[in-house]
Amino acid sequence: MENEQTYFTNIQKATGLATPEEPQLNAAQLEAVTTTEGFVRVIAGAGTGKTRALTHRFAYLVNDLGILPGNILCVTFSNKAANEMRQRIRRVTGDNDTGYICTFHSFCVSVLQEDSHAVGYPQSFLVLDNADIDAMLQVIYDERKITLREKTFSKARDMIEILKTIERPDYYLDLISLPLAELKQKYLDARRVDDIIFYGYLYQQKKCFGLDYNDLIIITLHIFDHFPDIALKWQQRLEYVMIDEFQDIDALQIALMEKLVEYHRNLFVVGDPDQTIYTWRGADVRYLLDFADAHEGCKTILMTKNYRSTPEVLGVANSLIEKNKQRIPKRLEAQRDVHGPTVWHHAKSPEEEAAWIAEGAQKLHEAGVAYRDMAVLYRAHYASRAVEEALMQVKVPYTLYSGVPFFGRREVKDALSYLRFVAYQDDLSFARVANVPKRNMGQRRMAFLREWADEHECTLYEALEQTIDDEIFKRTKAKQLLELVERFRGQFEGRAVSDVMAAVLNESGYDRMLRTEGSQERLDNVAELKQSIYEFETTCGEEVTLEHYLSHVALLTNADAMDGAADKVKLMTIHAAKGLEFKHVFLCSMSEGVLPSKKTRTREQMEEERRLAFVAMTRAEDGLYLTEAEGFTHKGTPRFPSRFLLDIDPACLMFSHKPDQTALEAARAAYAANDQWIAGMSTDVRFRQGSRVRHAVFGEGIVEEIDMQKRAYIVRFDGLDTTRAISFRVKLEGA
């Protein structure tokens, strides 16, 4: 047993490194850059410089081969990654034109803004986020007297997604083809709660020409499938297609990708099967594993030289992930000659575990490590509570990446709604800003407008224009709202979006309202939003229209708004940490039933949990600290160290405190029993979530959930209003 002081002091050598000059491309990176034609698959391990390879490949195509940037599509999986890549490419090429560097959804927005006329949609369609969807659901629930007890908004959103992607994949035909009146009638005729919500949602979408994330790809595919001239235009335009993080791709994105490369057949994909951690979102590790078999003449390039982590960190990560079967064998090779600690800390209690992490962060900081260079990662949010309390106790500053995303905060949504309102005068924005600040436009007057709008088949804004002289709007500031829109309606063309935002918030009285309220946090959030708009304008490299910005911001996530500047320890889930790196990583709550999750019921799920642990470990550059604690679960069973700790070669680890041998033997016995249970369980499960099935009595339905604890399918049958739990013992047929 070594003294824990060893791990946190006298480590300047490992952490105070000068940033070396950017090295030349290694052989594998160079091969990836210069292999331009046909199908290319790059298996790039964590920290092997895949983003650098992508950037240089883009530059090689443009600078050396003379390809126009506008003829290249480079797909990333976050807007933040797209922005960073644009900046890198601009530095390398010296050209503001960076082609299509974007997410799949952003690319579809570009297609639809050019070709939505094919399905009768205007260029000014709305991209809906969850807050917009919830606002639509609220209208439906109020109109049809649906309660949250019957279905929460979250469940309703999930249900809509399942219906759109699995059970009713042709739903979009109603959305784009049916007249508004017919769609409304479908909504009014619906009797089952799910049908009411679904058709009500489609009706609300149609009213404002709103499209959600699913619609963007599905309708783009529909246009490509039914309008060959439009498909050919885009296929010919995109001479080279590159896709980053290919292990995260889903079936719809695969279909879009295959369609786009039909003409030139130049497709470059880069990813790592060992980092497939989003199967619950539709990702499938087999898409990358089987890519070469599916594309004749495909060339595979392995990138294994890791520039991020110390040899010790990679030793831990390699010995863990080698236990998986669904992978392409490879070992990450450390390119750094510095050494850092990889520690397993076994604590007597969760409180002691958290205290050890907090003290470790303190000592690292005293040794010269900035707090911003440390991260505490965990499998699920609840694991952060004890760590937060411990950090507060020793006054270590931290920030928690959870809770309300930046772009979902009330004042940020308000400000963006004002922008959208002056651009589109849509119902969602109108409902949000009409009485913010107070204009005496309460529920009674809004109900009056909704009734008028329904009767006259117009928008809420048009309803207000038509009824502004009605007695009901006396002693209100409704007229000032109309005047505000009219002032800006013809003015925002050609103006910087940041200028429009500042002017609208000022003239609407919204800025004054925030200052009167005196909430510095809300004022700071609006200021941050204004700054983010300015940065977007300066990094885009092209003239940004208000419509362009509004489509962009609707696709942003919390991860896109992460602020790395503040000197605070970062607390986040492993999923949130994907794609990030930190000098020192504490991976906490590494107990069986937490990581891997107690919900793990199949061999495939266990491999994904191991990949999740691998992703967490490979975020670390200089130091990795794996912690767990004794105690009991809420069910009273003993808490064991995670099996993943025992997967690691002990020679790769230092121990600040090690479980005794008896505890380890008990843990191994528990793992063996669980593995046996999983093996038996796997043979019982015949259907996946989303499968259509037929029951001898209840008829056809869809599997909404699989309850492994109860050994039952949760099925929503077409002829029943509520779900049924059907035991594995009863034979179901595939429908």
XYZ file of C-alpha atoms in Angstrom, residues 14-727:
714
model
C 3.567 15.183 -14.899
C 1.228 18.142 -14.952
C 3.249 21.287 -15.625
C 4.156 20.290 -19.140
C 4.879 22.832 -21.793
C 2.706 22.326 -24.839
C 4.918 20.744 -27.494
C 4.875 22.017 -31.050
C 2.285 20.272 -33.169
C 3.998 17.201 -34.583
C 3.898 16.072 -38.184
C 1.164 13.699 -39.238
C 2.068 10.128 -38.405
C 1.912 7.390 -41.054
C -1.682 6.344 -40.305
C -2.918 9.961 -40.186
C -1.146 10.740 -43.470
C -2.706 7.687 -45.106
C -6.158 8.811 -43.902
C -5.557 12.325 -45.290
C -4.339 11.265 -48.741
C -6.660 8.307 -49.396
C -9.423 10.354 -50.963
C -11.285 8.132 -53.430
C -13.842 5.427 -52.738
C -14.895 4.065 -49.358
C -12.488 4.576 -46.462
C -12.975 3.387 -42.867
C -10.682 4.789 -40.187
C -10.697 3.019 -36.826
C -9.362 5.792 -34.594
C -8.810 5.076 -30.921
C -9.321 7.693 -28.202
C -6.789 10.533 -28.353
C -5.254 9.404 -31.662
C -5.805 12.710 -33.467
C -8.821 11.894 -35.621
C -10.046 15.500 -35.610
C -6.600 16.585 -36.775
C -6.707 13.981 -39.547
C -10.166 15.165 -40.640
C -9.030 18.793 -40.655
C -5.924 18.048 -42.715
C -7.916 15.837 -45.088
C -10.291 18.727 -45.771
C -7.310 21.029 -46.321
C -5.643 18.455 -48.601
C -8.783 18.195 -50.731
C -9.007 21.992 -51.019
C -5.370 23.124 -51.153
C -3.686 20.199 -52.913
C -6.433 18.687 -55.065
C -8.336 21.899 -55.814
C -11.735 20.685 -54.586
C -14.161 23.517 -53.823
C -15.091 23.685 -50.098
C -18.785 23.886 -51.013
C -18.497 20.417 -52.563
C -17.428 18.775 -49.295
C -19.726 17.575 -46.527
C -18.090 16.923 -43.159
C -20.551 15.603 -40.569
C -19.871 15.987 -36.852
C -22.102 14.958 -33.958
C -22.309 18.293 -32.138
C -22.493 21.919 -33.181
C -19.573 22.641 -30.871
C -17.397 20.122 -32.733
C -18.514 21.635 -36.060
C -17.546 25.151 -34.935
C -14.150 23.973 -33.710
C -13.494 22.140 -36.963
C -14.489 25.177 -39.024
C -12.001 27.290 -37.093
C -9.239 24.703 -37.556
C -9.892 24.388 -41.276
C -9.990 28.153 -41.706
C -6.540 28.371 -40.100
C -5.161 25.638 -42.364
C -6.753 26.750 -45.663
C -6.920 30.505 -45.063
C -10.388 30.424 -46.643
C -13.608 31.587 -44.992
C -15.581 29.141 -47.121
C -15.642 25.920 -45.127
C -18.331 24.049 -47.084
C -20.835 21.977 -45.153
C -19.267 21.281 -41.768
C -22.246 20.484 -39.590
C -24.353 17.859 -37.858
C -26.747 15.623 -39.796
C -29.657 17.699 -38.535
C -28.010 20.989 -39.501
C -27.291 19.619 -42.968
C -30.948 18.644 -43.343
C -31.931 22.192 -42.360
C -29.712 23.436 -45.235
C -31.398 21.007 -47.656
C -34.887 21.989 -46.519
C -34.161 25.718 -46.606
C -33.274 25.213 -50.270
C -35.815 22.563 -51.288
C -38.708 22.448 -48.772
C -40.941 23.803 -51.568
C -41.044 20.208 -52.847
C -43.299 19.276 -49.920
C -45.177 22.557 -49.736
C -43.249 24.005 -46.802
C -41.912 27.573 -46.748
C -38.217 28.351 -46.346
C -39.115 29.989 -43.045
C -40.181 26.723 -41.353
C -39.512 26.436 -37.608
C -37.080 23.958 -36.075
C -38.711 22.785 -32.835
C -36.865 21.966 -29.625
C -38.253 20.202 -26.540
C -39.532 23.441 -25.019
C -41.524 24.160 -28.184
C -42.928 20.618 -28.182
C -43.952 20.967 -24.527
C -45.723 24.237 -25.330
C -47.687 22.439 -28.060
C -48.501 19.571 -25.716
C -49.796 22.047 -23.138
C -52.292 23.395 -25.680
C -53.431 19.847 -26.546
C -53.742 18.815 -22.890
C -55.767 21.933 -22.083
C -58.087 21.501 -25.090
C -58.736 17.788 -24.593
C -58.616 17.735 -20.787
C -55.647 15.342 -20.607
C -53.835 15.237 -17.270
C -50.164 14.642 -16.529
C -51.261 11.573 -14.557
C -52.344 10.017 -17.837
C -49.053 10.865 -19.528
C -46.269 13.264 -18.639
C -44.800 15.536 -21.316
C -41.600 13.488 -21.232
C -43.534 10.251 -21.845
C -45.562 11.980 -24.546
C -42.381 13.117 -26.355
C -40.980 9.574 -26.158
C -44.258 8.149 -27.447
C -44.306 10.576 -30.381
C -40.717 9.617 -31.255
C -41.512 5.862 -31.167
C -44.589 6.378 -33.342
C -42.662 8.501 -35.840
C -39.611 6.287 -36.148
C -40.997 2.789 -35.641
C -44.754 2.240 -35.527
C -46.006 4.878 -38.016
C -43.000 5.698 -40.209
C -45.272 7.174 -42.910
C -46.743 9.736 -40.494
C -45.028 12.553 -42.374
C -47.399 12.043 -45.317
C -50.210 13.361 -43.123
C -47.976 16.222 -42.029
C -46.999 17.378 -45.504
C -49.983 16.264 -47.610
C -53.177 16.704 -45.596
C -54.870 20.122 -45.597
C -54.819 21.751 -42.186
C -58.591 21.286 -41.760
C -58.360 17.509 -42.385
C -55.464 17.132 -39.962
C -57.454 19.072 -37.365
C -60.414 16.735 -37.914
C -58.186 13.683 -37.343
C -57.156 15.291 -34.063
C -60.753 16.053 -33.029
C -61.951 12.539 -33.980
C -59.179 10.786 -31.984
C -60.355 9.043 -28.808
C -57.331 7.145 -27.446
C -55.004 9.397 -25.423
C -51.995 8.474 -27.575
C -53.882 9.259 -30.791
C -55.161 12.558 -29.395
C -51.628 13.601 -28.457
C -50.100 12.379 -31.717
C -52.580 13.952 -34.126
C -52.853 17.059 -31.959
C -49.092 17.420 -32.186
C -49.089 16.959 -35.977
C -51.844 19.580 -36.226
C -49.905 22.028 -34.067
C -46.799 21.365 -36.206
C -48.692 21.970 -39.434
C -50.156 25.241 -38.114
C -46.726 26.830 -37.670
C -44.778 24.773 -40.253
C -42.705 23.387 -37.405
C -40.352 20.411 -37.794
C -38.737 18.457 -34.956
C -35.435 16.566 -35.078
C -37.025 13.373 -36.446
C -38.843 15.285 -39.174
C -35.672 16.963 -40.456
C -34.032 13.712 -41.588
C -37.254 11.847 -42.497
C -38.606 14.620 -44.733
C -35.173 15.184 -46.310
C -35.081 11.463 -47.173
C -38.623 11.694 -48.541
C -37.611 14.558 -50.834
C -34.541 12.649 -52.046
C -36.608 9.487 -52.644
C -39.488 11.172 -54.486
C -37.748 14.022 -56.278
C -34.805 12.460 -58.135
C -33.755 15.792 -59.639
C -33.281 17.317 -56.161
C -31.443 14.210 -54.925
C -29.142 14.263 -57.972
C -28.398 17.970 -57.427
C -27.155 17.299 -53.884
C -25.369 14.072 -54.848
C -23.454 15.860 -57.587
C -22.708 18.829 -55.340
C -21.222 16.682 -52.556
C -18.129 15.213 -54.186
C -16.674 14.082 -50.866
C -18.554 13.054 -47.720
C -16.749 12.656 -44.378
C -18.430 11.476 -41.170
C -16.887 11.815 -37.716
C -17.890 9.693 -34.691
C -19.346 7.070 -37.002
C -19.911 4.679 -34.086
C -22.778 6.973 -32.973
C -24.713 6.860 -36.269
C -28.300 5.540 -36.361
C -30.413 3.858 -39.049
C -31.954 7.057 -40.484
C -28.559 8.729 -40.702
C -27.175 5.619 -42.417
C -29.969 5.847 -45.010
C -29.249 9.551 -45.608
C -25.517 8.882 -45.925
C -26.010 6.075 -48.461
C -28.307 8.307 -50.527
C -25.844 11.226 -50.582
C -22.880 9.182 -51.853
C -24.700 7.364 -54.672
C -23.188 9.568 -57.404
C -19.518 10.146 -56.499
C -19.164 7.159 -54.118
C -16.534 8.931 -52.024
C -17.264 8.233 -48.366
C -14.816 8.576 -45.493
C -15.928 7.455 -42.021
C -13.961 7.663 -38.802
C -14.902 6.219 -35.450
C -14.080 3.796 -32.679
C -16.214 0.719 -31.921
C -14.805 0.836 -28.364
C -16.622 4.152 -27.844
C -20.127 3.105 -28.920
C -22.139 4.253 -25.897
C -25.383 5.489 -27.437
C -27.258 2.307 -28.418
C -30.260 3.620 -26.449
C -30.347 6.454 -29.025
C -30.287 4.083 -32.011
C -26.522 3.666 -32.475
C -25.289 0.176 -33.305
C -21.647 -0.900 -33.060
C -22.206 -3.185 -36.068
C -22.573 -0.244 -38.484
C -18.849 0.451 -38.059
C -17.762 -3.159 -37.589
C -19.573 -4.273 -40.774
C -18.823 -1.170 -42.869
C -16.107 -2.823 -44.950
C -18.344 -5.798 -45.776
C -21.173 -3.484 -46.848
C -19.012 -1.314 -49.144
C -17.017 -3.086 -51.821
C -13.386 -2.040 -52.123
C -13.390 -0.339 -48.716
C -9.994 0.493 -47.276
C -9.514 0.267 -43.481
C -6.908 2.363 -41.651
C -6.045 1.844 -37.970
C -5.011 4.860 -35.859
C -3.592 3.694 -32.516
C -0.939 6.264 -31.546
C -2.413 8.114 -28.585
C -1.209 11.695 -27.954
C -3.497 12.444 -25.005
C -2.744 10.133 -22.119
C 0.183 8.784 -20.136
C 1.288 5.141 -20.628
C -0.251 4.301 -17.232
C -3.709 5.588 -18.200
C -3.586 3.675 -21.486
C -2.427 0.530 -19.699
C -5.567 0.653 -17.549
C -7.874 1.422 -20.497
C -6.362 -1.212 -22.814
C -6.536 -4.008 -20.250
C -10.191 -3.170 -19.575
C -11.529 -2.946 -23.137
C -9.724 -6.101 -24.295
C -12.377 -8.082 -22.395
C -15.027 -7.070 -24.984
C -15.808 -9.348 -27.949
C -17.666 -6.924 -30.266
C -14.667 -4.856 -31.363
C -11.770 -4.572 -33.773
C -8.656 -5.653 -31.832
C -6.224 -2.806 -31.207
C -4.071 -1.361 -28.420
C -3.622 2.338 -27.852
C 0.083 3.258 -27.917
C 1.219 6.117 -25.672
C 3.242 8.799 -27.454
C 3.955 10.772 -24.294
C 7.058 9.916 -22.308
C 5.782 11.442 -19.053
C 4.215 9.325 -16.354
C 1.207 9.875 -14.151
C -0.771 8.086 -11.454
C -3.535 5.540 -12.046
C -5.096 4.860 -8.663
C -7.778 2.568 -7.279
C -9.141 3.976 -4.020
C -11.366 1.695 -1.946
C -13.280 3.684 0.666
C -15.119 2.510 3.775
C -18.197 4.589 2.933
C -19.560 6.803 0.135
C -18.886 9.833 2.360
C -15.244 8.829 2.806
C -14.955 8.238 -0.963
C -16.276 11.743 -1.677
C -13.960 13.296 0.929
C -10.956 11.563 -0.678
C -11.903 13.050 -4.066
C -12.343 16.543 -2.594
C -9.011 16.394 -0.756
C -7.362 15.044 -3.907
C -8.649 18.001 -5.918
C -7.297 20.342 -3.248
C -3.851 18.748 -3.286
C -3.667 18.763 -7.071
C -4.520 22.448 -7.037
C -1.818 23.136 -4.447
C 0.608 21.309 -6.753
C -0.203 23.738 -9.575
C -3.114 22.079 -11.380
C -5.981 24.427 -12.266
C -9.384 23.317 -11.024
C -10.722 23.597 -14.606
C -8.319 20.797 -15.576
C -10.013 18.312 -13.233
C -13.224 16.393 -13.790
C -15.335 14.086 -11.657
C -17.239 11.621 -13.841
C -20.056 9.273 -12.869
C -22.543 6.845 -14.438
C -25.661 8.677 -13.279
C -26.432 12.118 -11.837
C -27.416 10.873 -8.385
C -23.801 9.820 -7.786
C -22.724 13.483 -7.717
C -24.548 14.422 -4.487
C -21.944 13.192 -1.981
C -19.088 14.635 -4.087
C -20.802 18.024 -4.262
C -21.192 18.122 -0.483
C -17.542 17.147 0.036
C -16.285 19.796 -2.411
C -18.390 22.468 -0.721
C -17.066 21.445 2.688
C -13.430 22.048 1.685
C -14.384 25.083 -0.460
C -13.277 23.625 -3.786
C -15.158 25.458 -6.584
C -17.065 23.233 -8.980
C -19.648 23.359 -11.732
C -22.267 20.726 -12.423
C -23.133 19.894 -16.016
C -26.721 18.890 -15.487
C -30.022 20.464 -14.704
C -31.462 23.031 -17.077
C -29.410 23.377 -20.262
C -28.241 26.894 -21.088
C -30.510 27.213 -24.122
C -33.449 25.923 -22.087
C -33.237 28.612 -19.377
C -36.245 30.849 -19.114
C -34.598 34.155 -19.979
C -32.640 32.609 -22.862
C -35.818 31.038 -24.288
C -37.631 34.374 -23.858
C -34.918 36.292 -25.731
C -34.792 33.749 -28.557
C -38.602 33.745 -28.758
C -38.553 37.519 -29.297
C -36.102 37.015 -32.164
C -38.250 34.286 -33.660
C -41.431 36.324 -33.147
C -40.208 39.314 -35.153
C -38.975 36.940 -37.885
C -41.951 34.562 -38.204
C -44.858 35.776 -36.006
C -45.470 32.104 -35.123
C -47.938 30.965 -32.442
C -45.328 29.423 -30.124
C -43.281 32.596 -29.883
C -46.403 34.758 -29.599
C -47.702 32.709 -26.661
C -44.335 32.966 -24.892
C -43.681 36.711 -25.258
C -47.184 38.210 -25.386
C -47.229 38.911 -21.655
C -43.481 39.089 -20.928
C -43.061 41.785 -19.751
C -46.614 42.259 -18.450
C -49.002 43.660 -21.092
C -52.264 42.560 -19.469
C -52.468 39.714 -21.990
C -53.541 36.969 -19.612
C -55.348 33.654 -20.067
C -58.747 35.131 -20.922
C -57.426 37.267 -23.768
C -55.152 34.490 -25.075
C -58.128 32.092 -25.089
C -60.096 34.706 -27.066
C -57.282 34.883 -29.643
C -57.004 31.096 -29.918
C -60.743 30.774 -30.511
C -60.615 33.484 -33.187
C -57.550 31.913 -34.836
C -59.205 28.476 -34.971
C -62.450 29.888 -36.355
C -60.718 31.998 -39.039
C -57.809 29.572 -39.700
C -55.120 32.143 -39.020
C -52.199 32.643 -36.630
C -52.519 34.210 -33.179
C -50.673 37.271 -34.442
C -53.083 37.680 -37.363
C -55.972 37.194 -34.928
C -54.630 40.054 -32.806
C -54.242 42.260 -35.886
C -57.874 41.564 -36.870
C -59.332 42.101 -33.372
C -57.072 44.803 -31.930
C -59.980 47.277 -31.734
C -62.169 44.837 -29.806
C -63.258 45.948 -26.338
C -61.322 43.030 -24.775
C -57.945 44.647 -25.628
C -58.675 48.006 -24.036
C -56.365 48.705 -21.091
C -53.741 46.350 -22.532
C -50.452 46.936 -24.330
C -51.406 44.662 -27.212
C -51.111 47.493 -29.732
C -47.500 48.181 -28.637
C -46.706 44.519 -29.317
C -48.048 44.843 -32.868
C -46.087 48.060 -33.354
C -42.889 46.354 -32.117
C -43.202 43.601 -34.710
C -44.057 46.018 -37.496
C -40.995 48.133 -36.662
C -38.656 45.157 -36.894
C -40.427 43.184 -39.618
C -38.807 45.062 -42.451
C -35.623 45.984 -40.656
C -33.826 42.791 -39.718
C -32.829 41.953 -43.289
C -29.180 42.868 -43.682
C -28.708 43.690 -39.975
C -26.380 41.697 -37.750
C -28.351 39.236 -35.631
C -26.605 40.497 -32.486
C -27.809 44.047 -33.271
C -31.381 42.856 -33.821
C -31.309 40.937 -30.540
C -30.061 43.935 -28.554
C -32.618 46.278 -30.137
C -35.592 43.932 -29.711
C -34.872 43.222 -26.043
C -34.458 46.923 -25.384
C -37.548 48.162 -27.239
C -39.786 45.365 -25.951
C -38.999 46.317 -22.378
C -37.557 42.880 -21.638
C -34.142 44.235 -20.620
C -35.807 46.764 -18.311
C -37.914 43.986 -16.720
C -34.795 41.918 -15.906
C -33.003 44.901 -14.419
C -36.073 45.711 -12.304
C -36.219 42.114 -11.048
C -32.585 42.450 -10.005
C -31.556 38.869 -10.865
C -27.896 39.107 -11.792
C -27.841 35.478 -12.920
C -30.618 36.072 -15.460
C -28.955 39.251 -16.721
C -25.658 37.367 -17.064
C -27.371 34.582 -19.042
C -28.844 37.075 -21.515
C -25.437 38.759 -21.830
C -23.882 35.326 -22.487
C -26.496 34.669 -25.172
C -25.693 37.979 -26.879
C -21.993 37.079 -26.757
C -22.681 33.624 -28.226
C -24.577 35.224 -31.134
C -21.665 37.575 -31.801
C -19.207 34.657 -31.730
C -21.431 32.674 -34.107
C -21.440 35.588 -36.535
C -17.653 35.949 -36.434
C -16.871 32.223 -36.775
C -19.333 31.411 -39.528
C -17.223 33.130 -42.154
C -20.278 34.226 -44.068
C -23.182 36.625 -43.762
C -25.529 35.198 -41.152
C -29.226 35.836 -41.601
C -31.698 35.851 -38.729
C -33.410 32.776 -40.186
C -30.047 30.981 -40.433
C -29.225 31.710 -36.810
C -32.664 30.642 -35.515
C -32.372 27.288 -37.325
C -28.883 26.840 -35.894
C -29.750 27.660 -32.284
C -32.738 25.279 -32.213
C -30.276 22.406 -32.700
C -27.931 23.418 -29.893
C -27.495 21.279 -26.781
C -26.141 21.881 -23.312
C -22.783 20.427 -24.362
C -22.530 23.112 -27.031
C -22.697 25.771 -24.350
C -20.114 24.380 -21.940
C -17.910 27.087 -20.504
C -14.381 25.894 -19.958
C -13.039 29.260 -18.855
C -14.130 29.291 -15.208
C -11.591 27.747 -12.825
C -13.870 25.098 -11.366
C -13.809 21.314 -11.087
C -16.236 19.886 -13.636
C -18.816 17.329 -12.527
C -20.646 15.442 -15.261
C -21.916 12.085 -16.451
C -19.654 9.941 -18.599
C -22.018 10.456 -21.544
C -21.628 14.239 -21.210
C -17.821 13.870 -21.106
C -17.646 12.069 -24.473
C -15.277 13.970 -26.775
C -13.728 15.986 -23.907
C -10.381 15.625 -22.143
C -9.029 16.690 -18.765
C -5.623 16.535 -17.123
C -7.002 14.645 -14.134
C -10.117 12.482 -14.001
C -11.832 11.057 -10.920
C -14.205 8.254 -11.924
C -16.374 7.779 -8.867
C -18.974 5.247 -7.673
C -17.302 2.365 -9.505
C -19.500 -0.131 -7.706
C -21.316 -3.121 -9.188
C -24.874 -2.034 -9.934
C -23.747 1.533 -10.688
C -21.060 0.936 -13.319
C -22.076 -1.462 -14.769
C -25.665 -0.372 -14.229
C -28.003 -2.688 -12.352
C -30.256 -2.469 -15.446
C -27.710 -4.417 -17.504
C -29.535 -7.532 -18.660
C -27.711 -8.798 -21.766
C -24.146 -9.538 -22.859
C -24.416 -6.701 -25.387
C -25.455 -4.271 -22.664
C -22.553 -5.405 -20.479
C -20.140 -4.686 -23.324
C -21.623 -1.224 -23.720
C -21.180 -0.580 -19.989
C -17.523 -1.628 -20.341
C -17.163 0.748 -23.304
C -18.652 3.482 -21.111
C -15.980 2.887 -18.459
C -13.344 2.896 -21.219
C -14.587 6.262 -22.519
C -14.404 7.714 -18.998
C -10.841 6.480 -18.449
C -9.557 7.757 -21.779
C -10.686 11.312 -20.945
C -7.668 11.518 -18.589
C -4.381 13.002 -19.756
C -2.112 12.910 -16.683
C -3.890 11.238 -13.774
C -6.748 8.772 -13.361
C -8.389 8.012 -10.004
C -10.922 5.171 -9.762
C -12.984 5.213 -6.581
C -15.663 3.063 -4.947
C -16.948 2.423 -1.450
C -18.149 -0.305 0.875
C -21.627 -0.311 2.332
C -25.020 -1.578 1.345
C -27.436 -0.855 -1.492
C -30.917 0.513 -0.761
C -32.108 -3.118 -0.918
C -29.732 -4.094 1.876
C -27.326 -6.136 -0.260
C -23.543 -5.622 0.135
C -21.921 -3.163 -2.252
C -19.064 -4.697 -4.285
C -16.353 -3.040 -6.372
C -17.214 -2.924 -10.068
C -16.184 -5.975 -12.087
C -14.443 -3.497 -14.409
C -11.896 -2.757 -11.697
C -11.076 -6.451 -11.564
C -10.821 -6.517 -15.395
C -7.836 -4.158 -15.175
C -4.344 -5.623 -15.036
C -3.298 -5.029 -11.380
C 0.220 -4.141 -12.555
C -1.286 -0.996 -14.150
C -2.749 0.270 -10.865
C -1.573 1.873 -7.663
C -3.695 1.287 -4.574
C -4.399 3.927 -1.964
C -6.534 1.364 -0.200
C -7.381 -2.083 -1.500
C -10.357 -4.303 -0.619
C -9.364 -7.400 1.339
C -9.160 -10.729 -0.470
C -12.342 -12.073 1.115
C -14.360 -9.142 -0.251
C -12.851 -9.619 -3.712
C -13.713 -13.338 -3.735
C -17.293 -12.512 -2.703
C -17.431 -9.952 -5.502
C -16.213 -12.492 -8.090
C -18.853 -14.983 -6.924
C -21.553 -12.325 -7.283
C -20.349 -11.450 -10.827
C -20.390 -15.127 -11.847
C -23.951 -15.556 -10.593
C -25.034 -12.410 -12.430
C -23.352 -13.556 -15.667
C -25.213 -16.868 -15.423
C -28.497 -15.031 -14.895
C -27.809 -12.778 -17.914
C -26.995 -15.813 -20.059
C -30.337 -17.387 -19.158
C -32.194 -14.138 -19.608
C -30.804 -13.602 -23.088
C -32.480 -16.764 -24.325
C -35.890 -15.563 -23.048
C -35.958 -12.210 -24.847
C -37.219 -12.669 -28.403
C -38.303 -9.100 -29.215
C -36.664 -5.670 -28.956
C -38.177 -2.356 -27.886
C -40.206 -1.030 -30.809
C -40.999 -4.494 -32.226
C -44.546 -5.139 -33.450
C -46.032 -8.267 -31.909
C -49.273 -10.269 -32.005
C -51.056 -11.651 -28.904
C -53.603 -14.464 -29.190
C -56.288 -12.394 -27.423
C -55.212 -8.738 -27.430
C -54.181 -8.663 -31.095
C -51.337 -6.561 -32.490
C -49.291 -3.985 -30.612
C -45.842 -2.525 -30.115
C -43.276 -3.356 -27.430
C -42.728 -0.069 -25.583
C -40.405 -1.422 -22.902
C -38.783 -4.652 -21.703
C -38.960 -5.127 -17.929
C -36.206 -7.621 -17.200
C -36.903 -7.624 -13.478
C -40.472 -8.779 -14.020
C -39.465 -10.779 -17.123
C -42.203 -9.111 -19.133
C -42.794 -7.047 -22.264
C -44.662 -3.784 -21.762
C -46.909 -3.747 -24.844
C -49.239 -1.060 -26.166
C -51.911 -2.972 -28.070
C -53.729 -1.234 -30.901
C -57.138 -2.082 -29.473
C -56.462 -1.075 -25.840
C -56.173 2.373 -24.288
C -53.453 1.396 -21.819
C -50.355 -0.805 -21.880
C -50.191 -4.406 -20.669
C -47.275 -6.249 -19.071
C -47.037 -9.588 -20.893
C -44.906 -12.295 -19.282
